[in-house]
Amino acid sequence: MKRRQARELALQALFQLDNHEISIEEAIGHVTEEKDSFLTQVVSGVVNHKEEIDASLTDKLENWSLSRLPKIERTVLRIAVFELLYTEETPAKVVINEALEICKVFGDEKSSRFVNGVLSKYAE
């Protein structure tokens, strides 16, 4: 599975986890039958580091609270920030670009611009 697809499936699995009392494995199972270590790493990482990720995001958001963000943007940001803070194999520019592309698929033009503005603060 390509990483873009894994990130898109991670977004969907994290939506499952936000809306239902299920395990990480069940959430991933709802979106794919394929086993993928990167997908599992991202979903588990976002869940396990959610407090730290949210605290980091809160510091970067200007005039916004995390709870006010639409679910797409909030979840895409959490995935990207997990990768930026807790994984070293993917360059920051790639993580940011992937997040923007996912926003274009699941969100709209405004969401990709907003996410870009927030994530660019991590690249500085």
Tab-separated table of C-alpha atoms in Angstrom:
chain	number	residue	atom	x	y	z
A	1	MET	CA	0.000	0.000	0.000
A	2	LYS	CA	1.328	3.436	-0.873
A	3	ARG	CA	1.735	5.941	1.917
A	4	ARG	CA	-0.853	8.342	0.463
A	5	GLN	CA	-3.452	5.599	0.554
A	6	ALA	CA	-2.381	4.665	4.090
A	7	ARG	CA	-2.802	8.290	5.206
A	8	GLU	CA	-6.264	8.486	3.617
A	9	LEU	CA	-7.276	5.250	5.323
A	10	ALA	CA	-5.808	6.561	8.596
A	11	LEU	CA	-8.071	9.608	8.265
A	12	GLN	CA	-11.074	7.329	7.825
A	13	ALA	CA	-10.055	5.050	10.701
A	14	LEU	CA	-9.566	8.035	13.007
A	15	PHE	CA	-13.078	9.212	12.081
A	16	GLN	CA	-14.346	5.770	13.132
A	17	LEU	CA	-12.533	6.111	16.459
A	18	ASP	CA	-13.975	9.602	17.022
A	19	ASN	CA	-17.517	8.367	16.489
A	20	HIS	CA	-17.523	4.884	18.032
A	21	GLU	CA	-16.177	3.070	21.063
A	22	ILE	CA	-14.011	0.598	19.146
A	23	SER	CA	-10.397	-0.516	19.175
A	24	ILE	CA	-7.739	0.736	16.793
A	25	GLU	CA	-7.702	-2.659	15.079
A	26	GLU	CA	-11.481	-2.574	14.594
A	27	ALA	CA	-11.345	0.956	13.176
A	28	ILE	CA	-8.660	-0.036	10.684
A	29	GLY	CA	-10.641	-3.174	9.851
A	30	HIS	CA	-13.651	-1.014	8.955
A	31	VAL	CA	-11.666	0.851	6.294
A	32	THR	CA	-9.468	-1.911	4.850
A	33	GLU	CA	-8.806	-5.615	5.093
A	34	GLU	CA	-5.166	-5.068	4.143
A	35	LYS	CA	-2.511	-5.133	6.835
A	36	ASP	CA	-0.135	-2.182	6.581
A	37	SER	CA	2.448	-1.274	9.201
A	38	PHE	CA	2.531	2.426	8.250
A	39	LEU	CA	-1.261	2.717	8.503
A	40	THR	CA	-1.217	1.039	11.917
A	41	GLN	CA	1.698	3.231	13.039
A	42	VAL	CA	-0.120	6.437	12.059
A	43	VAL	CA	-3.488	5.533	13.600
A	44	SER	CA	-1.912	4.178	16.795
A	45	GLY	CA	0.466	7.120	16.999
A	46	VAL	CA	-2.271	9.725	16.667
A	47	VAL	CA	-4.388	7.951	19.288
A	48	ASN	CA	-1.511	7.389	21.719
A	49	HIS	CA	-0.043	10.897	21.381
A	50	LYS	CA	-3.314	12.793	20.945
A	51	GLU	CA	-2.830	15.021	24.008
A	52	GLU	CA	0.688	16.068	22.969
A	53	ILE	CA	-0.364	16.556	19.336
A	54	ASP	CA	-3.380	18.654	20.356
A	55	ALA	CA	-1.257	20.763	22.715
A	56	SER	CA	1.239	21.386	19.933
A	57	LEU	CA	-1.542	22.302	17.503
A	58	THR	CA	-3.174	24.625	20.010
A	59	ASP	CA	0.107	26.562	20.215
A	60	LYS	CA	0.144	26.991	16.421
A	61	LEU	CA	-3.510	27.895	15.870
A	62	GLU	CA	-4.189	31.606	15.722
A	63	ASN	CA	-7.692	32.800	16.603
A	64	TRP	CA	-8.975	29.208	16.502
A	65	SER	CA	-9.588	26.544	19.069
A	66	LEU	CA	-9.052	22.912	18.160
A	67	SER	CA	-12.660	22.076	18.992
A	68	ARG	CA	-13.921	24.672	16.479
A	69	LEU	CA	-12.022	23.136	13.566
A	70	PRO	CA	-13.975	21.015	11.113
A	71	LYS	CA	-13.273	17.304	11.614
A	72	ILE	CA	-11.428	16.926	8.306
A	73	GLU	CA	-8.933	19.675	9.060
A	74	ARG	CA	-8.479	18.627	12.679
A	75	THR	CA	-7.849	14.992	11.757
A	76	VAL	CA	-5.520	15.797	8.846
A	77	LEU	CA	-3.564	18.137	11.115
A	78	ARG	CA	-3.277	15.465	13.802
A	79	ILE	CA	-1.939	12.940	11.285
A	80	ALA	CA	0.591	15.410	9.873
A	81	VAL	CA	1.741	16.628	13.284
A	82	PHE	CA	2.175	13.038	14.448
A	83	GLU	CA	4.452	12.418	11.483
A	84	LEU	CA	6.346	15.682	11.992
A	85	LEU	CA	6.919	15.144	15.712
A	86	TYR	CA	7.232	11.384	16.074
A	87	THR	CA	8.615	9.982	12.822
A	88	GLU	CA	11.828	10.935	11.103
A	89	GLU	CA	11.676	8.957	7.877
A	90	THR	CA	9.488	11.415	5.950
A	91	PRO	CA	10.744	14.966	5.237
A	92	ALA	CA	8.537	17.784	6.568
A	93	LYS	CA	7.829	19.095	3.052
A	94	VAL	CA	6.480	15.695	2.016
A	95	VAL	CA	4.297	15.412	5.138
A	96	ILE	CA	2.854	18.877	4.511
A	97	ASN	CA	2.254	18.205	0.811
A	98	GLU	CA	0.518	14.902	1.587
A	99	ALA	CA	-1.727	16.643	4.134
A	100	LEU	CA	-2.706	19.261	1.553
A	101	GLU	CA	-3.491	16.630	-1.065
A	102	ILE	CA	-5.674	14.715	1.402
A	103	CYS	CA	-7.506	17.951	2.243
A	104	LYS	CA	-8.220	18.470	-1.437
A	105	VAL	CA	-9.746	14.969	-1.641
A	106	PHE	CA	-11.793	15.046	1.579
A	107	GLY	CA	-12.209	18.770	2.207
A	108	ASP	CA	-12.273	21.825	0.029
A	109	GLU	CA	-9.924	24.535	-1.205
A	110	LYS	CA	-10.249	26.517	2.011
A	111	SER	CA	-9.322	23.529	4.151
A	112	SER	CA	-6.077	22.929	2.262
A	113	ARG	CA	-5.094	26.608	2.602
A	114	PHE	CA	-5.860	26.574	6.323
A	115	VAL	CA	-3.938	23.340	6.923
A	116	ASN	CA	-1.003	24.701	4.916
A	117	GLY	CA	-0.936	27.821	7.091
A	118	VAL	CA	-0.840	25.798	10.295
A	119	LEU	CA	1.664	23.190	9.116
A	120	SER	CA	4.024	25.766	7.627
A	121	LYS	CA	4.688	26.920	11.201
A	122	TYR	CA	6.190	23.480	11.885
A	123	ALA	CA	8.570	23.807	8.947
A	124	GLU	CA	9.992	27.110	10.190
